[in-house]
XYZ file of C-alpha atoms in Angstrom:
787
model
C 56.688 -125.519 -109.090
C 58.454 -128.745 -109.094
C 61.513 -130.129 -109.978
C 62.609 -133.924 -110.763
C 66.321 -135.392 -109.716
C 67.366 -137.977 -111.869
C 69.222 -139.143 -108.880
C 65.985 -139.062 -106.545
C 62.765 -140.858 -106.803
C 60.306 -138.440 -105.710
C 59.620 -135.013 -107.136
C 61.093 -132.007 -105.238
C 58.505 -129.103 -104.294
C 59.556 -125.438 -104.637
C 60.076 -123.444 -101.110
C 61.107 -120.015 -100.295
C 62.312 -119.904 -96.587
C 62.934 -117.094 -94.195
C 66.506 -117.353 -92.655
C 64.931 -116.195 -88.926
C 62.019 -118.608 -88.766
C 63.426 -121.482 -90.996
C 66.371 -123.956 -89.812
C 66.720 -126.049 -92.938
C 70.102 -127.245 -94.135
C 71.099 -128.125 -97.829
C 71.992 -131.622 -98.150
C 74.612 -131.066 -100.722
C 76.486 -127.964 -99.884
C 75.970 -128.179 -95.939
C 74.711 -124.762 -95.719
C 71.971 -123.096 -94.139
C 68.893 -122.295 -96.427
C 67.891 -118.941 -97.113
C 65.631 -117.981 -99.775
C 64.669 -120.282 -102.887
C 65.133 -124.124 -102.104
C 63.588 -127.334 -103.268
C 62.498 -130.217 -100.878
C 61.490 -133.958 -100.693
C 59.241 -133.449 -97.594
C 58.623 -137.029 -97.454
C 62.232 -138.002 -97.649
C 63.378 -134.710 -95.501
C 65.748 -133.747 -98.592
C 66.479 -129.842 -98.926
C 68.413 -128.197 -101.668
C 69.449 -124.885 -102.460
C 67.670 -124.022 -106.034
C 71.133 -123.813 -107.270
C 72.343 -126.728 -105.764
C 69.311 -128.741 -107.122
C 69.563 -127.729 -110.765
C 73.265 -128.443 -110.640
C 72.656 -132.015 -110.259
C 69.181 -132.261 -111.668
C 70.121 -134.222 -115.008
C 73.048 -136.083 -113.211
C 71.821 -139.980 -113.354
C 71.844 -142.013 -109.790
C 73.773 -144.622 -111.253
C 75.924 -145.302 -114.201
C 78.143 -148.007 -115.813
C 81.536 -146.979 -117.268
C 83.265 -148.405 -119.759
C 86.637 -148.487 -117.969
C 85.204 -149.897 -114.434
C 82.266 -151.996 -116.311
C 82.510 -154.742 -113.313
C 80.842 -152.171 -110.475
C 78.304 -149.704 -111.023
C 79.345 -146.011 -110.225
C 77.261 -143.796 -107.733
C 76.431 -140.575 -108.037
C 78.011 -138.690 -104.635
C 76.882 -135.097 -104.179
C 76.318 -135.112 -100.567
C 78.417 -133.260 -97.978
C 81.256 -130.678 -98.266
C 83.298 -130.787 -101.305
C 86.337 -132.721 -100.004
C 89.127 -133.173 -102.264
C 89.418 -136.937 -104.078
C 91.719 -138.207 -106.927
C 90.318 -139.359 -110.039
C 91.340 -142.738 -110.710
C 91.680 -142.254 -114.755
C 93.172 -138.648 -115.224
C 94.877 -139.078 -111.506
C 94.228 -135.352 -111.090
C 92.746 -133.629 -107.533
C 89.168 -132.557 -107.870
C 86.430 -131.842 -105.602
C 82.771 -131.656 -105.791
C 80.153 -134.006 -107.181
C 81.679 -137.379 -108.471
C 80.798 -140.803 -109.069
C 82.413 -143.536 -107.159
C 82.209 -147.184 -106.842
C 80.952 -148.341 -103.484
C 82.917 -151.611 -103.578
C 86.345 -150.369 -104.535
C 86.807 -146.927 -104.120
C 87.156 -146.386 -107.487
C 86.314 -142.294 -108.072
C 85.851 -140.236 -111.106
C 85.150 -136.359 -111.571
C 82.485 -135.489 -113.851
C 84.580 -134.783 -116.775
C 85.753 -138.304 -116.828
C 82.506 -139.626 -115.738
C 80.803 -138.407 -119.014
C 84.075 -138.114 -121.400
C 83.456 -138.887 -125.384
C 84.138 -142.432 -126.577
C 87.524 -141.041 -128.108
C 88.273 -139.810 -124.760
C 87.553 -143.277 -123.409
C 90.292 -144.834 -125.658
C 92.799 -142.341 -125.055
C 92.457 -143.001 -121.290
C 92.111 -146.503 -121.624
C 95.710 -146.429 -123.065
C 96.817 -144.330 -120.347
C 95.334 -146.620 -117.920
C 96.792 -149.186 -119.033
C 100.379 -147.672 -118.916
C 99.339 -147.114 -115.676
C 98.445 -150.918 -114.771
C 101.528 -152.057 -113.090
C 101.113 -148.829 -110.546
C 99.269 -149.239 -107.320
C 96.448 -146.569 -106.984
C 96.943 -146.907 -103.424
C 100.093 -148.265 -101.165
C 100.739 -148.723 -97.745
C 104.236 -147.887 -97.220
C 106.421 -149.247 -94.408
C 107.416 -145.523 -93.158
C 103.821 -144.037 -93.058
C 101.121 -145.089 -90.898
C 98.264 -143.954 -93.271
C 97.816 -145.240 -96.872
C 99.648 -143.077 -99.441
C 97.501 -142.522 -102.541
C 98.449 -142.113 -106.478
C 98.576 -138.922 -107.619
C 99.535 -136.964 -110.550
C 100.917 -133.657 -110.455
C 99.145 -130.766 -111.176
C 99.123 -126.706 -110.445
C 96.514 -127.108 -107.662
C 98.577 -126.755 -104.479
C 101.089 -129.553 -104.777
C 103.948 -127.329 -105.717
C 103.786 -126.303 -102.298
C 105.140 -129.739 -101.005
C 108.397 -131.509 -101.439
C 109.107 -135.028 -101.506
C 109.906 -135.974 -98.002
C 112.616 -138.616 -98.862
C 114.717 -136.336 -101.403
C 113.527 -132.637 -100.547
C 112.814 -132.074 -104.284
C 109.610 -130.622 -105.489
C 106.831 -132.867 -106.641
C 106.751 -133.838 -110.294
C 105.222 -136.356 -112.470
C 103.457 -139.479 -110.569
C 103.591 -139.536 -106.874
C 102.149 -141.307 -103.837
C 101.223 -139.099 -100.818
C 98.794 -138.543 -97.745
C 97.099 -135.183 -97.991
C 95.819 -135.045 -94.343
C 99.983 -135.478 -93.213
C 101.406 -133.385 -96.140
C 103.534 -136.513 -96.569
C 104.713 -137.289 -100.035
C 106.944 -139.436 -102.182
C 108.282 -139.456 -105.566
C 107.186 -142.828 -107.070
C 111.023 -143.657 -107.703
C 111.732 -142.422 -103.869
C 109.298 -144.962 -102.481
C 111.787 -147.968 -102.763
C 114.949 -146.103 -101.574
C 114.179 -145.905 -98.124
C 116.153 -148.214 -95.899
C 114.509 -149.959 -93.099
C 117.509 -150.502 -91.213
C 120.476 -147.712 -91.317
C 124.285 -147.368 -90.187
C 124.501 -143.751 -89.630
C 127.322 -141.751 -88.337
C 125.305 -140.020 -85.642
C 125.371 -143.454 -83.975
C 128.078 -145.896 -85.286
C 127.882 -148.290 -82.531
C 124.370 -149.795 -83.769
C 122.402 -150.033 -86.635
C 119.094 -147.988 -86.556
C 116.032 -149.354 -87.241
C 112.795 -148.016 -89.017
C 109.978 -148.337 -86.436
C 107.059 -146.176 -85.050
C 108.405 -144.914 -81.586
C 107.023 -142.429 -78.982
C 110.409 -140.792 -78.206
C 112.734 -137.578 -78.500
C 114.785 -137.130 -81.524
C 118.536 -136.874 -80.413
C 118.999 -134.504 -83.415
C 116.286 -132.014 -83.238
C 115.601 -132.530 -79.731
C 111.680 -132.753 -80.298
C 109.181 -135.189 -79.159
C 108.638 -137.171 -82.420
C 104.738 -138.106 -81.794
C 104.562 -133.995 -81.427
C 106.378 -133.167 -84.660
C 105.149 -132.876 -88.271
C 106.579 -136.381 -88.888
C 104.190 -137.804 -85.892
C 102.411 -140.238 -88.442
C 105.695 -141.479 -89.955
C 108.231 -144.270 -88.595
C 111.558 -143.166 -87.068
C 115.118 -144.458 -86.879
C 115.743 -145.729 -83.612
C 118.143 -147.787 -81.287
C 116.285 -149.780 -78.847
C 119.737 -150.581 -77.151
C 120.849 -147.336 -76.213
C 117.398 -145.428 -76.610
C 118.579 -143.419 -79.745
C 116.252 -142.016 -82.033
C 116.388 -139.665 -85.481
C 112.790 -138.849 -86.656
C 112.528 -139.178 -90.540
C 113.743 -135.764 -91.643
C 116.914 -136.083 -89.262
C 117.845 -138.903 -90.299
C 118.858 -137.261 -93.352
C 121.600 -134.973 -91.774
C 125.000 -135.842 -92.068
C 128.013 -134.531 -90.249
C 130.026 -132.681 -93.229
C 132.793 -130.450 -91.328
C 135.791 -131.496 -89.627
C 136.807 -129.280 -86.831
C 139.934 -129.479 -85.291
C 139.403 -128.931 -81.650
C 136.506 -131.723 -81.796
C 136.575 -135.346 -82.342
C 133.241 -135.802 -84.332
C 132.150 -134.284 -87.482
C 129.897 -131.230 -87.546
C 126.211 -131.329 -89.038
C 125.234 -127.808 -90.893
C 122.016 -126.782 -89.607
C 119.813 -124.804 -92.070
C 117.226 -122.386 -91.967
C 114.621 -125.001 -93.073
C 115.502 -127.105 -89.961
C 112.317 -128.271 -88.099
C 110.025 -125.733 -87.009
C 111.621 -122.404 -86.921
C 110.666 -121.983 -82.917
C 112.309 -124.912 -82.192
C 115.562 -123.268 -82.912
C 115.350 -121.158 -79.616
C 116.099 -124.183 -77.544
C 119.697 -124.578 -79.095
C 122.487 -122.318 -77.307
C 125.787 -121.930 -78.912
C 128.420 -124.025 -76.712
C 131.049 -121.070 -77.220
C 129.496 -117.842 -76.804
C 126.206 -118.831 -74.895
C 123.944 -117.027 -77.149
C 120.818 -118.656 -78.925
C 121.286 -120.097 -82.162
C 118.630 -118.150 -84.090
C 119.897 -118.651 -87.493
C 121.976 -121.310 -89.311
C 124.560 -123.165 -87.255
C 126.802 -126.276 -87.016
C 125.588 -129.085 -84.547
C 127.446 -132.170 -83.130
C 124.371 -134.751 -82.282
C 126.534 -137.035 -80.481
C 127.929 -134.449 -78.016
C 124.947 -132.175 -78.150
C 127.511 -129.480 -79.104
C 126.026 -126.473 -81.097
C 128.407 -123.678 -82.860
C 127.532 -120.280 -84.421
C 129.031 -120.415 -87.875
C 131.344 -117.422 -86.681
C 132.118 -119.402 -83.564
C 133.292 -122.604 -85.763
C 134.929 -120.169 -87.129
C 133.742 -120.141 -90.810
C 135.386 -116.981 -92.370
C 133.476 -114.954 -94.401
C 136.329 -114.891 -96.982
C 138.040 -117.833 -97.873
C 140.593 -119.267 -100.635
C 140.631 -122.810 -102.190
C 143.423 -124.304 -104.162
C 141.402 -125.281 -106.777
C 139.722 -121.485 -107.822
C 141.739 -118.618 -108.306
C 139.333 -116.016 -107.096
C 138.453 -115.050 -103.441
C 135.281 -116.809 -102.179
C 132.606 -115.023 -99.978
C 130.337 -116.643 -97.643
C 127.053 -116.048 -99.205
C 123.220 -116.548 -98.233
C 121.803 -119.462 -100.205
C 122.112 -119.018 -103.939
C 119.871 -120.534 -106.384
C 121.276 -120.410 -109.963
C 118.524 -121.390 -112.239
C 114.895 -122.964 -111.763
C 116.170 -126.499 -113.235
C 115.660 -127.697 -109.807
C 119.197 -129.129 -109.552
C 122.176 -127.532 -107.878
C 125.797 -128.724 -107.544
C 128.726 -127.993 -105.593
C 131.761 -127.042 -107.875
C 134.295 -128.548 -105.898
C 133.051 -132.113 -105.028
C 130.353 -132.065 -107.706
C 127.799 -133.306 -105.497
C 124.345 -131.736 -105.177
C 123.887 -129.206 -102.742
C 120.815 -128.012 -100.822
C 119.634 -124.576 -102.217
C 118.428 -123.368 -98.603
C 122.337 -123.827 -97.130
C 124.509 -121.053 -97.209
C 127.713 -121.218 -99.667
C 130.943 -120.020 -100.658
C 130.368 -117.807 -103.968
C 132.504 -116.480 -106.439
C 131.056 -113.241 -107.691
C 133.411 -113.219 -110.726
C 132.555 -116.459 -112.290
C 129.673 -117.650 -110.320
C 131.530 -120.495 -109.001
C 129.723 -121.953 -106.050
C 130.999 -124.505 -103.399
C 129.834 -126.219 -100.039
C 131.201 -124.631 -96.653
C 132.820 -128.058 -95.691
C 134.416 -128.543 -99.127
C 136.059 -125.271 -99.032
C 137.229 -125.342 -95.291
C 138.297 -129.285 -95.501
C 140.653 -128.312 -98.454
C 143.044 -131.495 -97.390
C 140.214 -134.149 -97.698
C 139.150 -132.349 -100.712
C 142.732 -132.455 -102.084
C 143.013 -136.002 -101.256
C 139.693 -137.026 -103.082
C 140.411 -135.009 -106.090
C 143.834 -136.235 -106.657
C 143.083 -139.907 -105.613
C 141.221 -142.358 -108.469
C 137.558 -141.151 -108.466
C 134.911 -143.094 -106.777
C 130.978 -142.996 -106.465
C 129.562 -140.551 -103.955
C 128.137 -142.114 -100.769
C 124.622 -141.204 -100.805
C 122.059 -142.048 -97.684
C 121.006 -145.001 -100.053
C 124.570 -146.428 -99.636
C 124.563 -146.002 -95.952
C 121.346 -148.305 -95.631
C 122.464 -151.379 -93.761
C 123.096 -154.780 -95.529
C 121.941 -156.509 -92.459
C 118.636 -158.250 -92.966
C 115.602 -157.317 -90.900
C 115.926 -158.047 -87.282
C 114.667 -161.634 -86.539
C 112.218 -162.511 -84.114
C 113.987 -163.771 -80.910
C 112.185 -166.079 -78.234
C 111.457 -163.183 -75.953
C 110.935 -160.115 -78.174
C 108.881 -159.627 -81.265
C 109.523 -156.074 -83.355
C 107.302 -155.865 -86.677
C 106.239 -152.368 -87.087
C 103.252 -153.520 -89.601
C 102.075 -154.830 -86.368
C 102.519 -152.655 -83.555
C 104.591 -149.475 -83.222
C 106.066 -150.960 -79.975
C 108.128 -154.099 -79.187
C 106.234 -157.250 -78.258
C 107.145 -159.395 -75.285
C 106.578 -163.394 -75.281
C 104.038 -164.486 -72.839
C 103.769 -168.079 -71.829
C 99.871 -167.371 -70.642
C 97.533 -164.835 -72.150
C 93.999 -166.257 -70.447
C 94.885 -163.881 -67.540
C 93.992 -160.679 -69.473
C 90.289 -160.946 -69.509
C 88.073 -159.234 -71.405
C 90.764 -158.909 -74.341
C 91.313 -160.516 -77.724
C 93.960 -161.088 -80.102
C 94.381 -157.745 -82.137
C 95.107 -160.224 -85.311
C 92.168 -162.603 -85.330
C 89.923 -160.932 -82.976
C 89.267 -164.110 -81.070
C 89.636 -164.837 -76.940
C 93.116 -165.349 -75.709
C 94.497 -168.510 -75.178
C 97.851 -170.265 -74.944
C 100.901 -168.182 -75.522
C 101.374 -164.889 -77.238
C 102.960 -161.810 -77.467
C 101.923 -158.769 -75.389
C 102.873 -154.825 -75.259
C 102.715 -154.163 -71.575
C 102.417 -150.329 -72.460
C 99.284 -150.723 -74.732
C 98.244 -154.043 -73.498
C 98.211 -155.271 -77.227
C 98.280 -158.899 -77.332
C 98.871 -161.381 -80.182
C 98.602 -164.919 -80.341
C 101.851 -166.644 -80.708
C 100.633 -168.188 -84.378
C 99.275 -164.739 -85.505
C 102.316 -163.019 -84.400
C 103.952 -165.389 -87.176
C 101.769 -164.930 -89.843
C 103.510 -164.413 -93.196
C 103.424 -160.883 -94.924
C 102.832 -162.224 -98.195
C 100.542 -165.468 -99.365
C 99.388 -166.859 -102.618
C 95.675 -167.671 -102.239
C 93.464 -169.954 -104.448
C 90.639 -167.708 -104.188
C 92.540 -164.863 -106.098
C 95.488 -166.696 -107.751
C 96.472 -164.058 -110.101
C 98.193 -161.737 -107.511
C 100.002 -162.242 -103.840
C 98.309 -160.920 -100.996
C 99.833 -158.680 -98.668
C 99.238 -158.517 -94.709
C 97.856 -155.296 -93.219
C 96.851 -154.189 -90.090
C 93.262 -152.794 -89.842
C 94.730 -149.385 -88.874
C 96.517 -149.324 -91.960
C 93.414 -150.143 -93.904
C 93.075 -148.928 -97.439
C 89.782 -148.562 -97.387
C 86.556 -150.269 -96.167
C 87.083 -153.633 -93.941
C 84.937 -156.011 -95.721
C 86.115 -159.691 -96.356
C 85.246 -160.387 -100.230
C 84.977 -163.864 -99.320
C 82.292 -164.041 -96.250
C 81.642 -160.295 -96.186
C 82.521 -160.342 -92.518
C 83.488 -156.591 -91.592
C 86.698 -157.087 -89.836
C 88.663 -155.511 -87.141
C 91.771 -157.116 -87.087
C 94.515 -158.009 -89.625
C 93.688 -158.895 -93.156
C 95.724 -159.787 -96.465
C 95.162 -157.041 -99.372
C 95.846 -157.279 -103.181
C 96.954 -153.758 -103.751
C 96.200 -154.306 -107.558
C 92.735 -155.413 -107.332
C 91.840 -154.070 -104.073
C 90.724 -157.656 -103.078
C 90.490 -158.588 -99.451
C 90.668 -161.634 -97.325
C 90.228 -161.374 -93.396
C 92.502 -163.766 -91.475
C 89.624 -166.293 -91.170
C 88.884 -166.994 -95.129
C 92.800 -165.980 -95.907
C 94.280 -169.034 -93.441
C 91.754 -171.928 -94.491
C 90.846 -173.517 -97.608
C 88.085 -172.474 -99.609
C 86.306 -175.680 -99.372
C 86.157 -175.454 -95.481
C 84.265 -172.391 -95.886
C 80.990 -173.891 -95.713
C 77.519 -174.239 -97.850
C 75.610 -171.255 -98.534
C 72.088 -171.210 -97.229
C 69.038 -170.812 -99.241
C 68.468 -167.264 -97.600
C 72.106 -166.265 -97.939
C 71.652 -167.017 -101.626
C 68.750 -164.792 -102.105
C 69.842 -162.156 -100.075
C 70.550 -158.488 -101.878
C 74.386 -157.675 -101.693
C 73.569 -154.350 -102.457
C 70.440 -152.011 -102.320
C 68.890 -148.394 -101.822
C 66.866 -147.578 -98.649
C 64.615 -144.886 -98.505
C 66.216 -143.429 -95.250
C 69.594 -142.995 -97.218
C 71.046 -141.590 -100.092
C 73.741 -143.697 -100.951
C 73.879 -147.347 -101.867
C 74.084 -150.072 -98.967
C 76.166 -153.213 -99.199
C 75.616 -156.415 -97.180
C 78.139 -157.461 -94.436
C 78.164 -159.045 -91.257
C 79.262 -157.343 -87.999
C 80.665 -160.160 -85.784
C 82.912 -158.711 -83.555
C 81.695 -158.199 -80.060
C 83.984 -155.646 -78.674
C 83.178 -153.205 -81.375
C 79.959 -151.246 -80.397
C 78.107 -149.778 -83.542
C 74.391 -149.008 -83.175
C 71.752 -149.295 -85.950
C 71.002 -145.904 -87.495
C 67.163 -146.579 -87.173
C 66.369 -148.530 -84.185
C 69.468 -147.491 -82.242
C 70.336 -151.012 -81.047
C 73.596 -152.943 -81.149
C 74.784 -154.144 -84.344
C 75.507 -157.770 -84.566
C 75.030 -160.197 -87.489
C 73.634 -159.277 -90.863
C 73.850 -155.660 -91.640
C 73.539 -153.229 -94.524
C 76.602 -150.550 -94.462
C 77.337 -147.481 -96.661
C 80.967 -147.385 -97.743
C 80.659 -143.630 -98.145
C 79.470 -142.331 -94.628
C 79.228 -145.532 -92.313
C 75.591 -145.601 -92.323
C 74.532 -149.095 -91.001
C 71.401 -150.750 -90.689
C 70.220 -154.103 -89.539
C 69.239 -156.369 -92.200
C 65.618 -156.537 -90.072
C 65.378 -152.898 -90.058
C 65.558 -152.624 -93.907
C 62.016 -154.129 -93.777
C 60.521 -151.665 -91.665
C 57.630 -150.265 -93.419
C 57.852 -146.197 -94.268
C 54.104 -146.455 -93.079
C 52.312 -148.538 -90.933
C 48.792 -149.150 -88.934
C 49.175 -150.064 -84.876
C 46.424 -151.032 -82.642
C 47.169 -148.647 -79.957
C 46.688 -145.328 -82.507
C 44.278 -147.080 -85.147
C 42.705 -143.877 -85.881
C 45.992 -142.668 -88.399
C 48.829 -144.021 -90.701
C 52.350 -143.680 -88.618
C 55.104 -142.508 -90.734
C 58.808 -143.559 -90.317
C 60.571 -140.206 -90.359
C 63.005 -137.822 -88.777
C 62.088 -136.423 -85.678
C 64.099 -133.732 -83.714
C 62.160 -133.261 -80.323
C 59.749 -134.333 -78.211
C 58.863 -137.894 -76.191
C 57.687 -141.325 -77.027
C 54.000 -141.216 -76.410
C 54.173 -145.332 -75.491
C 57.051 -145.350 -72.924
C 57.175 -141.636 -72.192
C 60.790 -141.763 -72.605
C 62.452 -138.985 -74.336
C 63.086 -139.307 -78.162
C 66.785 -139.580 -79.188
C 68.473 -136.494 -79.586
C 69.477 -135.377 -83.153
C 73.105 -135.591 -82.189
C 72.698 -139.056 -82.993
C 72.848 -138.434 -86.986
C 69.227 -138.351 -87.520
C 66.705 -139.731 -84.943
C 64.395 -141.524 -86.974
C 60.963 -142.413 -85.154
C 57.271 -143.609 -86.080
C 54.851 -140.441 -85.856
C 51.394 -139.356 -86.598
C 51.491 -136.386 -88.531
C 47.693 -135.574 -87.716
C 48.056 -135.850 -84.116
C 51.614 -134.960 -83.461
C 52.567 -137.892 -81.676
C 55.786 -139.949 -81.695
C 57.108 -143.456 -80.860
C 60.239 -145.128 -80.748
C 60.796 -147.616 -83.345
C 61.189 -150.312 -80.878
C 57.869 -149.416 -79.191
C 56.043 -148.892 -82.432
C 57.078 -152.297 -83.699
C 56.721 -154.234 -80.601
C 53.306 -153.266 -79.331
C 51.441 -155.140 -81.771
C 49.117 -157.080 -79.839
C 46.959 -156.171 -77.064
C 45.719 -158.033 -74.299
C 42.504 -157.401 -72.448
C 42.154 -158.338 -68.744
C 39.416 -158.033 -66.477
C 41.287 -156.374 -63.437
C 41.890 -153.242 -65.901
C 39.928 -151.144 -67.979
C 42.262 -150.490 -70.675
C 44.224 -152.474 -73.263
C 47.636 -153.670 -72.226
C 50.809 -154.039 -74.252
C 53.836 -156.254 -73.757
C 57.033 -154.650 -73.684
C 59.548 -157.299 -74.327
C 63.420 -158.137 -75.656
C 63.315 -155.285 -78.083
C 62.258 -152.833 -75.490
C 64.841 -154.162 -73.065
C 67.427 -153.738 -75.384
C 66.462 -150.177 -76.294
C 66.085 -149.234 -72.688
C 69.382 -150.373 -71.779
C 71.141 -148.139 -74.580
C 68.840 -145.472 -73.515
C 70.150 -145.295 -69.777
C 73.909 -145.840 -71.227
C 73.657 -142.844 -73.895
C 70.570 -140.752 -72.734
C 69.717 -140.715 -69.572
C 71.207 -142.841 -66.761
C 68.328 -142.037 -64.269
C 65.819 -143.647 -66.557
C 63.547 -145.776 -64.828
C 60.263 -147.535 -65.173
C 58.536 -149.189 -62.068
C 55.780 -151.544 -61.806
C 52.856 -149.799 -60.521
C 51.687 -152.850 -58.347
C 54.791 -153.742 -56.446
C 57.188 -150.859 -56.993
C 59.749 -152.341 -58.028
C 62.000 -151.689 -61.329
C 60.451 -153.416 -64.833
C 63.792 -153.007 -66.711
C 65.594 -155.833 -67.478
C 62.626 -158.187 -67.621
C 59.454 -158.302 -69.751
C 56.169 -156.524 -68.467
C 53.009 -154.863 -69.551
C 51.938 -151.110 -69.885
C 48.755 -149.186 -70.107
C 49.132 -146.479 -72.799
C 46.476 -144.591 -71.409
C 47.083 -144.548 -67.955
C 50.745 -144.980 -68.223
C 51.323 -147.704 -65.741
C 53.125 -150.895 -65.984
C 52.920 -154.548 -64.429
C 55.214 -157.170 -64.175
C 53.852 -160.256 -65.687
C 53.537 -161.888 -62.271
C 51.830 -159.030 -60.838
C 49.199 -159.364 -63.614
C 49.182 -163.143 -62.378
C 48.771 -164.654 -65.629
C 47.704 -168.289 -64.989
C 50.780 -170.575 -65.162
C 48.799 -173.152 -66.987
C 45.266 -172.768 -68.631
C 42.943 -174.918 -71.153
C 42.178 -173.054 -74.066
C 39.624 -173.701 -76.914
C 42.622 -173.407 -79.620
C 44.218 -176.631 -78.219
C 42.978 -179.945 -76.846
C 46.082 -179.880 -74.044
C 46.806 -177.633 -71.388
C 49.014 -174.901 -72.333
C 51.919 -173.770 -70.029
C 53.194 -169.994 -69.680
C 56.877 -169.853 -70.893
C 59.152 -166.911 -71.018
C 60.109 -167.554 -74.750
C 60.165 -170.544 -77.103
C 62.363 -171.333 -80.137
C 61.262 -173.973 -82.529
C 64.546 -174.115 -84.644
C 67.134 -172.212 -86.314
C 64.797 -171.042 -89.691
C 64.406 -167.256 -88.185
C 60.504 -167.632 -88.687
C 58.533 -168.373 -85.581
C 54.731 -168.315 -85.689
C 51.704 -168.358 -83.613
C 49.864 -171.650 -84.166
C 46.414 -169.924 -83.129
C 46.463 -167.222 -85.306
C 49.010 -168.275 -87.621
C 50.959 -164.724 -87.330
C 54.675 -164.326 -86.887
C 55.567 -164.107 -82.996
C 58.792 -162.866 -81.636
C 60.918 -166.010 -80.579
C 62.099 -164.201 -77.093
C 58.705 -163.279 -76.173
C 56.196 -164.861 -73.487
C 54.264 -167.561 -75.069
C 51.796 -170.263 -74.005
C 53.227 -173.982 -74.804
C 51.975 -177.045 -75.192
C 54.294 -179.818 -73.344
C 52.378 -182.557 -74.249
C 53.151 -181.615 -77.994
C 56.717 -180.322 -78.072
C 57.107 -178.009 -80.584
C 53.917 -178.580 -81.988
C 51.639 -176.035 -80.590
C 53.031 -172.495 -79.388
C 50.425 -169.400 -79.110
C 50.623 -165.941 -78.027
C 49.622 -164.751 -74.504
C 46.891 -162.576 -76.099
C 45.586 -165.538 -78.451
C 45.555 -167.931 -75.592
C 44.029 -165.930 -73.329
C 41.102 -165.194 -75.718
C 39.965 -168.486 -76.152
C 40.528 -169.632 -72.458
C 37.612 -171.724 -71.276
C 38.256 -170.224 -67.847
C 39.801 -167.126 -67.569
C 41.291 -166.430 -64.095
C 43.123 -162.863 -64.156
C 43.303 -160.816 -61.019
C 46.543 -158.118 -59.442
C 47.947 -160.315 -56.643
C 46.716 -158.879 -53.274
C 49.765 -156.083 -52.372
C 49.755 -158.391 -48.799
C 50.796 -161.418 -50.467
C 53.928 -160.194 -52.668
C 56.836 -160.446 -50.412
C 58.555 -157.296 -52.182
C 58.788 -154.197 -50.575
C 56.863 -151.018 -52.128
C 59.412 -148.667 -50.349
C 62.632 -150.699 -51.391
C 61.330 -149.942 -55.430
C 60.846 -145.966 -54.851
């Protein structure tokens, strides 16, 4: 019995697995399979029976009328992570359709809605056209995504600025539990004149310090991903939550105002660190605190009387626990007529539900003056925002939180910091710049002065805003050059259009012409080793280490990358055949497949462990032998010499790169030795007998340096490599088959660039073959030194 998924090219057969003996996992729900399942053995794809039938008729790719400029791909793999549907703005989970280019996601309801629903959603989308689907707010290090309120958990969160419940449209970071009302996102000041520190303005910045209000380390608090307000001169800091606290109570025995600390003040455990300055007992509940003096007082030690009278109310007022009058969500003090926090204790009249702030009752003289005088607008937190402009860059110190969380100091010479690159443009350091000595984070002087906003001819309809990669809103691929960037970039939040600094800072005419090969290159495709669509990009950053998921070699240059899960392949690895015939195993076909255990039958090294995602190798299903990809694709030309009974195979540049990676990540003690001189073979090309498992340096085989071959009229000279041109296609002039440009060849020096041949091609047609192992006593190397 078979099933055919609309999203998979092969039919899937029915299987019944035993929980104890079979070790298969469902690709959709990621749980172990026990019982009925469907599988494509060829692609190593296994699904529970219910998981397979749930997605059986869902197409692999659709074109949606509300996102017609890109195709949407079916995404059903992995655990059901929550996502926000870009049409209905509701949080969903499970199978969805997503755009691999611009992070546009639809739940199944919106993806297959009727045409009438599309019209309604189109109108709704137009009404939200001016809203950014995601924004990088200056107060939070992660992107804030646009959400629409629903009853699926958001009711547990309040806006982190106004502390009111979330309703309607809001922005948030679900991983940190940080949410802002849409109308609050523009109210947060970047500099603040705060009564806790009246001597200097406080600047919003990402700091690693202790909050002076709650005495908690900011980097360890729940606001660790959110900026704090600080004064660098005095080392005074307030985390994002404590910055909203204000002194409200005047005390005759103290010069400063006292701040009410309610039951929701930070972590409840933290309150055990506060001790009352009067009775010396711990402040286990609500208390008043003077942040400037680090003074704490219980309400009874202030004292706050349990019963009080106020001149503007005829009944006695009773000190009461927090009161919520109704479910409207707005609570006011009946004396000052300002909003009050429903979690704070209040004075309450039981006869007429008269409710007032504690400080409004106790500060009667101040209240009376305010009531009798002409009315004035209340002083809100927004009014306390400093009217000063943001701190300008000085000659020696640069403070730009968007660039780096710490201040950067000017440095005349940056070349002394060897091995480091500019954090913005990712180029080598040269000339003056700015450095954070704590992190050794460095920027060129010009990069430190990049404008926050530009207008670029490649995207004239909107401004582009500057972002650091650590605050990226999506995948870091430049829309102009397709380079995968790791430095700063410019982004249009409306269109998700991105330019790296290289393309953003030069005119489009300077970008260069597109070659024929580049114009014919597919920009997106599917590959049989991966279920998601792969997009073309360039990895050009030498400091970022990424390995190809097939050959495990370093990624650099043309690459295909999966936006969903980070799967990355060399452009050359895309052309690897799913099945191939090789001369060293000619009796059967080798198949490229996922292999979990075993060793390579060619080089005798272990196969890569399954911890490296999926380990792909070429294997023979009939014989059970496996080969590393680097070995299988390299060992294609056998060499027969009189000095050895079997064929010898050339291990060149590809294997050397693979072997270096193998030693770094798998086995640092792995070595291959020459069977003649005893010295290490790694680091240079060598020949190996796959039947005897012995190796020979090229010089130990004593290949003739100059030969006279029947395939060419002139003598041929042995060279370690030869690159004819930059066409990336190199051929042997004897057999007219492709050759590796970095492998040893025989070359005609009298016809430069005219005749180049494989070693085996040249030697097979040599007029007088002289090939022998050099006598051991003639070698200057020591056998014992190699061992």
